[in-house]
Amino acid sequence: MRRYFMELAYDGAGYHGWQIQPNGKSVQETLMQALSTFLRCPVEVVGAGRTDAGVHASKMVAHFDFEGELDGPAVTDKLNRLLPPDIAVYAVWEVRADAHARFDATYRTYQYHVTTCKQPFGRQYAWRLFHPLDFERMNEAAATLFDYTDFTSFSKVHTDVKTNNCRILQAHWEQVSAHEWVFTIQADRFLRNMVRAVVGTLAEVGRGKLSVDGFRRVIEAKNRCSAGTSVPGHALFLVDVGYEEDLQCGHSHEHF
C-alpha cells in the first residue's frame, strides 16, 4: 500500500466543516467521494486538521492510501474535474508509508480577517467591526499567549482531546489596508474553536472591556466561561501546515 499527500484549498461557506458529519455536507466526505470515483475503490482521507463549519482553507494537507503507483499531476487534474468549484487540489505526491497528515504536522497557521467599514466585495471573508478597536492594545494582549501552554479557556467544552496544551509560535495583528486587519496565529496544534475564541477575547481587549492583565487572568482561569464569545467562522482561514522534510518518498519536494 502506498501513501499519498495532497495539498488543497476550499471555500468553507457551503460545508459543515472539514470532518464528516451524519447530517451535513463536509469537505472530507466530498473529497473522499471524488477520490473513490476516480480510483474506483473506497478511499479514506485524513486531514491535517478539522476546520469548523464555514471556515476556509487556502492550504490544507491530507493523506490517503492506494495500492498502485499514481501520477500526481494526472490525479490532481482529474480530481479538480470531479470536485465542485469551491474545492481545489493543488498537488498530489507520494510520501513515506508511515507519514501522517495530522500527527506529523509540526505547525498550523490560521488567519482571521476583520474590516472596519462596509464592503460590498469580500464581505463574506471578513468580520465587520461596528466599534473601533485598539489594535495596539490587542497586540500587547496577544503577546501574552506565548507565556502559556494550557488554553482550556479557549477550547470548546466536552471535546475528546487528551490535553489542552498548545505551543504558540506566532500571534499578532497586522493592518493590511486602510480598513482591514488580519490576525495571524501559529501553533503546534489547536483546540476546537480556539482561534475564534482567542479573537473574540482579544476584541474585548480592543473595546476596552478587558485589560491586558484581565486577558492573562482569562487564560489562567482555564475556564471557557471566562473568555469572550467566539467570532464568526466565515472570516477564518487555515493558511499553512508545516512538516519535516524527511516525510518525502525518496526525493525532495517543493510542497513543504
PDB file of C-alpha atoms in Angstrom:
ATOM      1  CA  MET A   1       0.000   0.000   0.000  1.00  0.00           C
ATOM      2  CA  ARG A   2       1.357   3.441  -0.932  1.00  0.00           C
ATOM      3  CA  ARG A   3       0.578   6.670   0.896  1.00  0.00           C
ATOM      4  CA  TYR A   4      -0.036   9.978  -0.846  1.00  0.00           C
ATOM      5  CA  PHE A   5      -0.253  13.523   0.438  1.00  0.00           C
ATOM      6  CA  MET A   6      -2.353  16.163  -1.252  1.00  0.00           C
ATOM      7  CA  GLU A   7      -2.392  19.927  -0.913  1.00  0.00           C
ATOM      8  CA  LEU A   8      -5.795  21.533  -1.367  1.00  0.00           C
ATOM      9  CA  ALA A   9      -7.865  24.634  -0.686  1.00  0.00           C
ATOM     10  CA  TYR A  10     -11.545  25.200  -0.113  1.00  0.00           C
ATOM     11  CA  ASP A  11     -14.193  27.811   0.496  1.00  0.00           C
ATOM     12  CA  GLY A  12     -15.937  26.505   3.603  1.00  0.00           C
ATOM     13  CA  ALA A  13     -19.139  28.524   3.255  1.00  0.00           C
ATOM     14  CA  GLY A  14     -21.170  25.616   1.900  1.00  0.00           C
ATOM     15  CA  TYR A  15     -19.829  22.973   4.288  1.00  0.00           C
ATOM     16  CA  HIS A  16     -20.390  21.866   7.865  1.00  0.00           C
ATOM     17  CA  GLY A  17     -16.636  21.890   8.404  1.00  0.00           C
ATOM     18  CA  TRP A  18     -13.881  19.516   7.307  1.00  0.00           C
ATOM     19  CA  GLN A  19     -14.942  16.411   9.200  1.00  0.00           C
ATOM     20  CA  ILE A  20     -17.634  14.003   8.005  1.00  0.00           C
ATOM     21  CA  GLN A  21     -20.985  14.796   9.643  1.00  0.00           C
ATOM     22  CA  PRO A  22     -24.017  12.498   9.912  1.00  0.00           C
ATOM     23  CA  ASN A  23     -26.412  15.194   8.704  1.00  0.00           C
ATOM     24  CA  GLY A  24     -24.423  17.780   6.768  1.00  0.00           C
ATOM     25  CA  LYS A  25     -22.084  18.149   3.806  1.00  0.00           C
ATOM     26  CA  SER A  26     -18.365  18.121   4.722  1.00  0.00           C
ATOM     27  CA  VAL A  27     -15.163  18.806   2.790  1.00  0.00           C
ATOM     28  CA  GLN A  28     -13.694  15.431   3.825  1.00  0.00           C
ATOM     29  CA  GLU A  29     -16.677  13.484   2.510  1.00  0.00           C
ATOM     30  CA  THR A  30     -16.763  15.429  -0.772  1.00  0.00           C
ATOM     31  CA  LEU A  31     -13.068  14.736  -1.307  1.00  0.00           C
ATOM     32  CA  MET A  32     -13.445  11.036  -0.478  1.00  0.00           C
ATOM     33  CA  GLN A  33     -16.303  10.688  -2.955  1.00  0.00           C
ATOM     34  CA  ALA A  34     -14.233  12.251  -5.743  1.00  0.00           C
ATOM     35  CA  LEU A  35     -11.174  10.092  -4.984  1.00  0.00           C
ATOM     36  CA  SER A  36     -13.265   6.920  -4.705  1.00  0.00           C
ATOM     37  CA  THR A  37     -14.932   7.672  -8.035  1.00  0.00           C
ATOM     38  CA  PHE A  38     -11.592   8.268  -9.773  1.00  0.00           C
ATOM     39  CA  LEU A  39      -9.711   5.332  -8.215  1.00  0.00           C
ATOM     40  CA  ARG A  40     -12.742   3.003  -8.417  1.00  0.00           C
ATOM     41  CA  CYS A  41     -12.427   1.817  -4.816  1.00  0.00           C
ATOM     42  CA  PRO A  42     -13.334   3.171  -1.362  1.00  0.00           C
ATOM     43  CA  VAL A  43     -10.719   5.701  -0.205  1.00  0.00           C
ATOM     44  CA  GLU A  44     -10.335   7.202   3.259  1.00  0.00           C
ATOM     45  CA  VAL A  45      -8.920  10.738   3.506  1.00  0.00           C
ATOM     46  CA  VAL A  46      -7.256  12.086   6.664  1.00  0.00           C
ATOM     47  CA  GLY A  47      -6.769  15.842   7.022  1.00  0.00           C
ATOM     48  CA  ALA A  48      -4.136  17.834   8.907  1.00  0.00           C
ATOM     49  CA  GLY A  49      -6.859  19.493  10.965  1.00  0.00           C
ATOM     50  CA  ARG A  50     -10.597  19.816  11.446  1.00  0.00           C
ATOM     51  CA  THR A  51     -11.841  23.246  10.430  1.00  0.00           C
ATOM     52  CA  ASP A  52     -15.250  24.232  11.815  1.00  0.00           C
ATOM     53  CA  ALA A  53     -18.400  24.936   9.835  1.00  0.00           C
ATOM     54  CA  GLY A  54     -17.958  27.878   7.451  1.00  0.00           C
ATOM     55  CA  VAL A  55     -14.179  28.096   7.975  1.00  0.00           C
ATOM     56  CA  HIS A  56     -11.965  28.195   4.869  1.00  0.00           C
ATOM     57  CA  ALA A  57      -8.538  26.815   3.967  1.00  0.00           C
ATOM     58  CA  SER A  58      -6.120  28.323   1.475  1.00  0.00           C
ATOM     59  CA  LYS A  59      -3.755  25.456   2.312  1.00  0.00           C
ATOM     60  CA  MET A  60      -4.894  22.160   3.796  1.00  0.00           C
ATOM     61  CA  VAL A  61      -2.883  18.932   3.630  1.00  0.00           C
ATOM     62  CA  ALA A  62      -4.473  15.482   3.672  1.00  0.00           C
ATOM     63  CA  HIS A  63      -3.372  11.899   3.037  1.00  0.00           C
ATOM     64  CA  PHE A  64      -4.869   8.776   1.506  1.00  0.00           C
ATOM     65  CA  ASP A  65      -3.681   5.232   0.705  1.00  0.00           C
ATOM     66  CA  PHE A  66      -3.777   3.417  -2.622  1.00  0.00           C
ATOM     67  CA  GLU A  67      -2.171   0.171  -3.770  1.00  0.00           C
ATOM     68  CA  GLY A  68      -0.934   1.343  -7.142  1.00  0.00           C
ATOM     69  CA  GLU A  69       1.540   3.975  -8.270  1.00  0.00           C
ATOM     70  CA  LEU A  70      -0.171   7.257  -9.099  1.00  0.00           C
ATOM     71  CA  ASP A  71       0.886  10.106 -11.345  1.00  0.00           C
ATOM     72  CA  GLY A  72       0.474  13.202  -9.152  1.00  0.00           C
ATOM     73  CA  PRO A  73      -0.315  15.792 -11.854  1.00  0.00           C
ATOM     74  CA  ALA A  74      -2.796  13.435 -13.558  1.00  0.00           C
ATOM     75  CA  VAL A  75      -4.606  12.727 -10.273  1.00  0.00           C
ATOM     76  CA  THR A  76      -4.660  16.453  -9.464  1.00  0.00           C
ATOM     77  CA  ASP A  77      -6.194  17.284 -12.838  1.00  0.00           C
ATOM     78  CA  LYS A  78      -8.815  14.528 -12.642  1.00  0.00           C
ATOM     79  CA  LEU A  79      -9.845  15.386  -9.076  1.00  0.00           C
ATOM     80  CA  ASN A  80     -10.313  19.050  -9.980  1.00  0.00           C
ATOM     81  CA  ARG A  81     -12.678  17.986 -12.773  1.00  0.00           C
ATOM     82  CA  LEU A  82     -14.695  15.856 -10.333  1.00  0.00           C
ATOM     83  CA  LEU A  83     -14.731  18.264  -7.381  1.00  0.00           C
ATOM     84  CA  PRO A  84     -17.133  21.219  -7.048  1.00  0.00           C
ATOM     85  CA  PRO A  85     -15.821  24.745  -7.780  1.00  0.00           C
ATOM     86  CA  ASP A  86     -15.298  25.538  -4.077  1.00  0.00           C
ATOM     87  CA  ILE A  87     -12.648  22.802  -3.550  1.00  0.00           C
ATOM     88  CA  ALA A  88      -9.338  22.777  -5.445  1.00  0.00           C
ATOM     89  CA  VAL A  89      -6.494  20.242  -5.298  1.00  0.00           C
ATOM     90  CA  TYR A  90      -3.094  21.808  -5.984  1.00  0.00           C
ATOM     91  CA  ALA A  91      -0.812  18.763  -5.851  1.00  0.00           C
ATOM     92  CA  VAL A  92      -0.667  15.042  -5.068  1.00  0.00           C
ATOM     93  CA  TRP A  93       2.607  13.266  -4.272  1.00  0.00           C
ATOM     94  CA  GLU A  94       3.862  10.071  -2.670  1.00  0.00           C
ATOM     95  CA  VAL A  95       5.281  10.121   0.868  1.00  0.00           C
ATOM     96  CA  ARG A  96       6.677   7.541   3.276  1.00  0.00           C
ATOM     97  CA  ALA A  97       4.220   4.768   4.152  1.00  0.00           C
ATOM     98  CA  ASP A  98       4.105   5.904   7.805  1.00  0.00           C
ATOM     99  CA  ALA A  99       3.713   9.639   7.079  1.00  0.00           C
ATOM    100  CA  HIS A 100       0.573  11.126   8.646  1.00  0.00           C
ATOM    101  CA  ALA A 101      -1.061  14.380   7.571  1.00  0.00           C
ATOM    102  CA  ARG A 102      -2.345  15.149  11.061  1.00  0.00           C
ATOM    103  CA  PHE A 103       0.153  13.660  13.515  1.00  0.00           C
ATOM    104  CA  ASP A 104       3.293  14.620  11.581  1.00  0.00           C
ATOM    105  CA  ALA A 105       2.297  18.270  11.146  1.00  0.00           C
ATOM    106  CA  THR A 106       4.722  20.456  13.126  1.00  0.00           C
ATOM    107  CA  TYR A 107       2.573  23.583  12.987  1.00  0.00           C
ATOM    108  CA  ARG A 108      -0.646  25.063  11.638  1.00  0.00           C
ATOM    109  CA  THR A 109      -1.181  28.724  10.790  1.00  0.00           C
ATOM    110  CA  TYR A 110      -4.555  30.479  10.806  1.00  0.00           C
ATOM    111  CA  GLN A 111      -5.527  33.995   9.798  1.00  0.00           C
ATOM    112  CA  TYR A 112      -8.621  35.925  10.842  1.00  0.00           C
ATOM    113  CA  HIS A 113      -9.767  38.907   8.746  1.00  0.00           C
ATOM    114  CA  VAL A 114     -11.668  41.940  10.048  1.00  0.00           C
ATOM    115  CA  THR A 115     -12.878  45.083   8.300  1.00  0.00           C
ATOM    116  CA  THR A 116     -13.699  48.420   9.894  1.00  0.00           C
ATOM    117  CA  CYS A 117     -16.053  49.564   7.112  1.00  0.00           C
ATOM    118  CA  LYS A 118     -18.875  48.194   4.999  1.00  0.00           C
ATOM    119  CA  GLN A 119     -17.522  46.339   1.969  1.00  0.00           C
ATOM    120  CA  PRO A 120     -19.601  45.038  -0.940  1.00  0.00           C
ATOM    121  CA  PHE A 121     -16.737  42.820  -2.144  1.00  0.00           C
ATOM    122  CA  GLY A 122     -15.079  40.202   0.023  1.00  0.00           C
ATOM    123  CA  ARG A 123     -17.586  40.772   2.826  1.00  0.00           C
ATOM    124  CA  GLN A 124     -18.129  37.007   3.096  1.00  0.00           C
ATOM    125  CA  TYR A 125     -14.461  36.593   4.103  1.00  0.00           C
ATOM    126  CA  ALA A 126     -14.114  39.305   6.757  1.00  0.00           C
ATOM    127  CA  TRP A 127     -15.814  40.111  10.062  1.00  0.00           C
ATOM    128  CA  ARG A 128     -17.369  43.581  10.005  1.00  0.00           C
ATOM    129  CA  LEU A 129     -16.489  45.683  13.061  1.00  0.00           C
ATOM    130  CA  PHE A 130     -19.021  48.266  14.213  1.00  0.00           C
ATOM    131  CA  HIS A 131     -16.910  49.601  17.089  1.00  0.00           C
ATOM    132  CA  PRO A 132     -13.333  50.920  16.854  1.00  0.00           C
ATOM    133  CA  LEU A 133     -10.739  48.566  18.309  1.00  0.00           C
ATOM    134  CA  ASP A 134      -7.360  49.378  19.846  1.00  0.00           C
ATOM    135  CA  PHE A 135      -5.193  47.002  17.810  1.00  0.00           C
ATOM    136  CA  GLU A 136      -2.032  48.100  19.596  1.00  0.00           C
ATOM    137  CA  ARG A 137      -3.517  47.019  22.910  1.00  0.00           C
ATOM    138  CA  MET A 138      -4.769  43.796  21.284  1.00  0.00           C
ATOM    139  CA  ASN A 139      -1.228  43.016  20.107  1.00  0.00           C
ATOM    140  CA  GLU A 140       0.008  43.622  23.634  1.00  0.00           C
ATOM    141  CA  ALA A 141      -2.520  41.067  24.891  1.00  0.00           C
ATOM    142  CA  ALA A 142      -1.744  38.633  22.048  1.00  0.00           C
ATOM    143  CA  ALA A 143       1.929  38.653  23.081  1.00  0.00           C
ATOM    144  CA  THR A 144       0.961  37.155  26.452  1.00  0.00           C
ATOM    145  CA  LEU A 145      -0.178  33.957  24.683  1.00  0.00           C
ATOM    146  CA  PHE A 146       3.498  32.970  24.397  1.00  0.00           C
ATOM    147  CA  ASP A 147       3.722  32.758  28.201  1.00  0.00           C
ATOM    148  CA  TYR A 148       1.198  29.900  28.455  1.00  0.00           C
ATOM    149  CA  THR A 149       0.598  26.393  27.150  1.00  0.00           C
ATOM    150  CA  ASP A 150      -2.772  25.431  28.684  1.00  0.00           C
ATOM    151  CA  PHE A 151      -5.555  27.054  26.662  1.00  0.00           C
ATOM    152  CA  THR A 152      -8.585  25.380  28.221  1.00  0.00           C
ATOM    153  CA  SER A 153     -10.276  28.810  28.415  1.00  0.00           C
ATOM    154  CA  PHE A 154     -10.342  28.975  24.606  1.00  0.00           C
ATOM    155  CA  SER A 155     -11.460  25.398  23.945  1.00  0.00           C
ATOM    156  CA  LYS A 156     -14.902  24.149  23.116  1.00  0.00           C
ATOM    157  CA  VAL A 157     -16.119  22.216  26.168  1.00  0.00           C
ATOM    158  CA  HIS A 158     -16.543  18.432  26.250  1.00  0.00           C
ATOM    159  CA  THR A 159     -14.054  17.635  23.488  1.00  0.00           C
ATOM    160  CA  ASP A 160     -12.283  14.276  23.277  1.00  0.00           C
ATOM    161  CA  VAL A 161      -8.673  15.542  23.342  1.00  0.00           C
ATOM    162  CA  LYS A 162      -6.261  14.258  25.995  1.00  0.00           C
ATOM    163  CA  THR A 163      -4.597  17.620  26.610  1.00  0.00           C
ATOM    164  CA  ASN A 164      -5.429  21.307  26.151  1.00  0.00           C
ATOM    165  CA  ASN A 165      -1.751  22.240  25.855  1.00  0.00           C
ATOM    166  CA  CYS A 166      -0.554  24.057  22.736  1.00  0.00           C
ATOM    167  CA  ARG A 167       2.685  25.861  21.916  1.00  0.00           C
ATOM    168  CA  ILE A 168       2.048  29.263  20.353  1.00  0.00           C
ATOM    169  CA  LEU A 169       4.618  30.187  17.687  1.00  0.00           C
ATOM    170  CA  GLN A 170       3.051  33.379  16.261  1.00  0.00           C
ATOM    171  CA  ALA A 171       0.247  35.689  17.397  1.00  0.00           C
ATOM    172  CA  HIS A 172      -0.125  39.235  16.048  1.00  0.00           C
ATOM    173  CA  TRP A 173      -2.462  41.709  14.359  1.00  0.00           C
ATOM    174  CA  GLU A 174      -1.370  43.485  11.189  1.00  0.00           C
ATOM    175  CA  GLN A 175      -3.037  46.244   9.193  1.00  0.00           C
ATOM    176  CA  VAL A 176      -3.183  45.217   5.526  1.00  0.00           C
ATOM    177  CA  SER A 177      -5.167  48.150   4.094  1.00  0.00           C
ATOM    178  CA  ALA A 178      -6.905  51.323   5.249  1.00  0.00           C
ATOM    179  CA  HIS A 179      -9.839  49.383   6.676  1.00  0.00           C
ATOM    180  CA  GLU A 180      -8.592  45.795   7.020  1.00  0.00           C
ATOM    181  CA  TRP A 181      -6.676  43.983   9.737  1.00  0.00           C
ATOM    182  CA  VAL A 182      -5.515  40.359   9.867  1.00  0.00           C
ATOM    183  CA  PHE A 183      -4.742  38.301  12.956  1.00  0.00           C
ATOM    184  CA  THR A 184      -2.148  35.579  12.318  1.00  0.00           C
ATOM    185  CA  ILE A 185      -1.729  32.786  14.851  1.00  0.00           C
ATOM    186  CA  GLN A 186       0.540  29.755  14.525  1.00  0.00           C
ATOM    187  CA  ALA A 187       0.871  26.822  16.940  1.00  0.00           C
ATOM    188  CA  ASP A 188       1.944  23.206  17.011  1.00  0.00           C
ATOM    189  CA  ARG A 189      -1.739  22.300  17.481  1.00  0.00           C
ATOM    190  CA  PHE A 190      -5.077  23.997  18.098  1.00  0.00           C
ATOM    191  CA  LEU A 191      -8.102  23.119  20.208  1.00  0.00           C
ATOM    192  CA  ARG A 192     -11.659  23.046  18.902  1.00  0.00           C
ATOM    193  CA  ASN A 193     -12.936  26.610  18.376  1.00  0.00           C
ATOM    194  CA  MET A 194      -9.678  28.005  19.845  1.00  0.00           C
ATOM    195  CA  VAL A 195      -8.782  30.662  17.267  1.00  0.00           C
ATOM    196  CA  ARG A 196     -12.287  32.137  17.179  1.00  0.00           C
ATOM    197  CA  ALA A 197     -12.393  32.263  20.997  1.00  0.00           C
ATOM    198  CA  VAL A 198      -8.951  33.929  21.150  1.00  0.00           C
ATOM    199  CA  VAL A 199     -10.002  36.554  18.592  1.00  0.00           C
ATOM    200  CA  GLY A 200     -13.286  37.167  20.416  1.00  0.00           C
ATOM    201  CA  THR A 201     -11.460  37.707  23.705  1.00  0.00           C
ATOM    202  CA  LEU A 202      -8.840  39.973  22.082  1.00  0.00           C
ATOM    203  CA  ALA A 203     -11.722  42.025  20.670  1.00  0.00           C
ATOM    204  CA  GLU A 204     -12.898  42.574  24.272  1.00  0.00           C
ATOM    205  CA  VAL A 205      -9.421  43.992  24.983  1.00  0.00           C
ATOM    206  CA  GLY A 206      -9.671  46.175  21.877  1.00  0.00           C
ATOM    207  CA  ARG A 207     -13.016  47.581  23.013  1.00  0.00           C
ATOM    208  CA  GLY A 208     -11.599  48.436  26.430  1.00  0.00           C
ATOM    209  CA  LYS A 209     -13.831  45.920  28.204  1.00  0.00           C
ATOM    210  CA  LEU A 210     -10.850  43.788  29.231  1.00  0.00           C
ATOM    211  CA  SER A 211      -7.328  44.833  30.250  1.00  0.00           C
ATOM    212  CA  VAL A 212      -4.152  43.041  29.177  1.00  0.00           C
ATOM    213  CA  ASP A 213      -3.856  41.701  32.732  1.00  0.00           C
ATOM    214  CA  GLY A 214      -7.500  40.684  32.500  1.00  0.00           C
ATOM    215  CA  PHE A 215      -6.666  38.740  29.340  1.00  0.00           C
ATOM    216  CA  ARG A 216      -3.959  36.916  31.297  1.00  0.00           C
ATOM    217  CA  ARG A 217      -6.484  36.082  34.009  1.00  0.00           C
ATOM    218  CA  VAL A 218      -8.824  34.625  31.391  1.00  0.00           C
ATOM    219  CA  ILE A 219      -6.085  32.221  30.259  1.00  0.00           C
ATOM    220  CA  GLU A 220      -5.132  31.365  33.839  1.00  0.00           C
ATOM    221  CA  ALA A 221      -8.758  30.640  34.771  1.00  0.00           C
ATOM    222  CA  LYS A 222      -8.757  27.596  32.461  1.00  0.00           C
ATOM    223  CA  ASN A 223     -12.494  28.045  32.093  1.00  0.00           C
ATOM    224  CA  ARG A 224     -14.275  28.642  28.762  1.00  0.00           C
ATOM    225  CA  CYS A 225     -16.917  30.772  30.508  1.00  0.00           C
ATOM    226  CA  SER A 226     -14.293  33.368  31.444  1.00  0.00           C
ATOM    227  CA  ALA A 227     -13.315  34.058  27.803  1.00  0.00           C
ATOM    228  CA  GLY A 228     -15.126  36.174  25.224  1.00  0.00           C
ATOM    229  CA  THR A 229     -17.632  34.895  22.701  1.00  0.00           C
ATOM    230  CA  SER A 230     -16.404  33.134  19.570  1.00  0.00           C
ATOM    231  CA  VAL A 231     -16.242  35.322  16.479  1.00  0.00           C
ATOM    232  CA  PRO A 232     -17.948  34.139  13.252  1.00  0.00           C
ATOM    233  CA  GLY A 233     -16.228  31.381  11.264  1.00  0.00           C
ATOM    234  CA  HIS A 234     -16.610  32.940   7.809  1.00  0.00           C
ATOM    235  CA  ALA A 235     -13.558  35.215   8.307  1.00  0.00           C
ATOM    236  CA  LEU A 236     -11.173  32.431   9.409  1.00  0.00           C
ATOM    237  CA  PHE A 237      -8.681  30.717   7.094  1.00  0.00           C
ATOM    238  CA  LEU A 238      -6.258  27.840   7.600  1.00  0.00           C
ATOM    239  CA  VAL A 239      -3.326  29.207   5.569  1.00  0.00           C
ATOM    240  CA  ASP A 240      -0.418  26.832   6.207  1.00  0.00           C
ATOM    241  CA  VAL A 241       0.548  23.412   7.581  1.00  0.00           C
ATOM    242  CA  GLY A 242       4.210  22.531   8.180  1.00  0.00           C
ATOM    243  CA  TYR A 243       6.091  19.221   8.037  1.00  0.00           C
ATOM    244  CA  GLU A 244       9.636  17.930   8.329  1.00  0.00           C
ATOM    245  CA  GLU A 245      11.447  17.297   5.037  1.00  0.00           C
ATOM    246  CA  ASP A 246      12.032  13.600   5.745  1.00  0.00           C
ATOM    247  CA  LEU A 247       8.411  12.616   5.040  1.00  0.00           C
ATOM    248  CA  GLN A 248       9.168  12.599   1.331  1.00  0.00           C
ATOM    249  CA  CYS A 249       9.383   9.313  -0.506  1.00  0.00           C
ATOM    250  CA  GLY A 250      12.931   9.113  -1.859  1.00  0.00           C
ATOM    251  CA  HIS A 251      13.102  12.644  -3.266  1.00  0.00           C
ATOM    252  CA  SER A 252      12.721  16.242  -2.186  1.00  0.00           C
ATOM    253  CA  HIS A 253       9.504  18.096  -2.871  1.00  0.00           C
ATOM    254  CA  GLU A 254       8.703  21.751  -3.030  1.00  0.00           C
ATOM    255  CA  HIS A 255       5.364  21.493  -1.211  1.00  0.00           C
ATOM    256  CA  PHE A 256       6.922  21.726   2.253  1.00  0.00           C
TER     257      PHE A 256
END
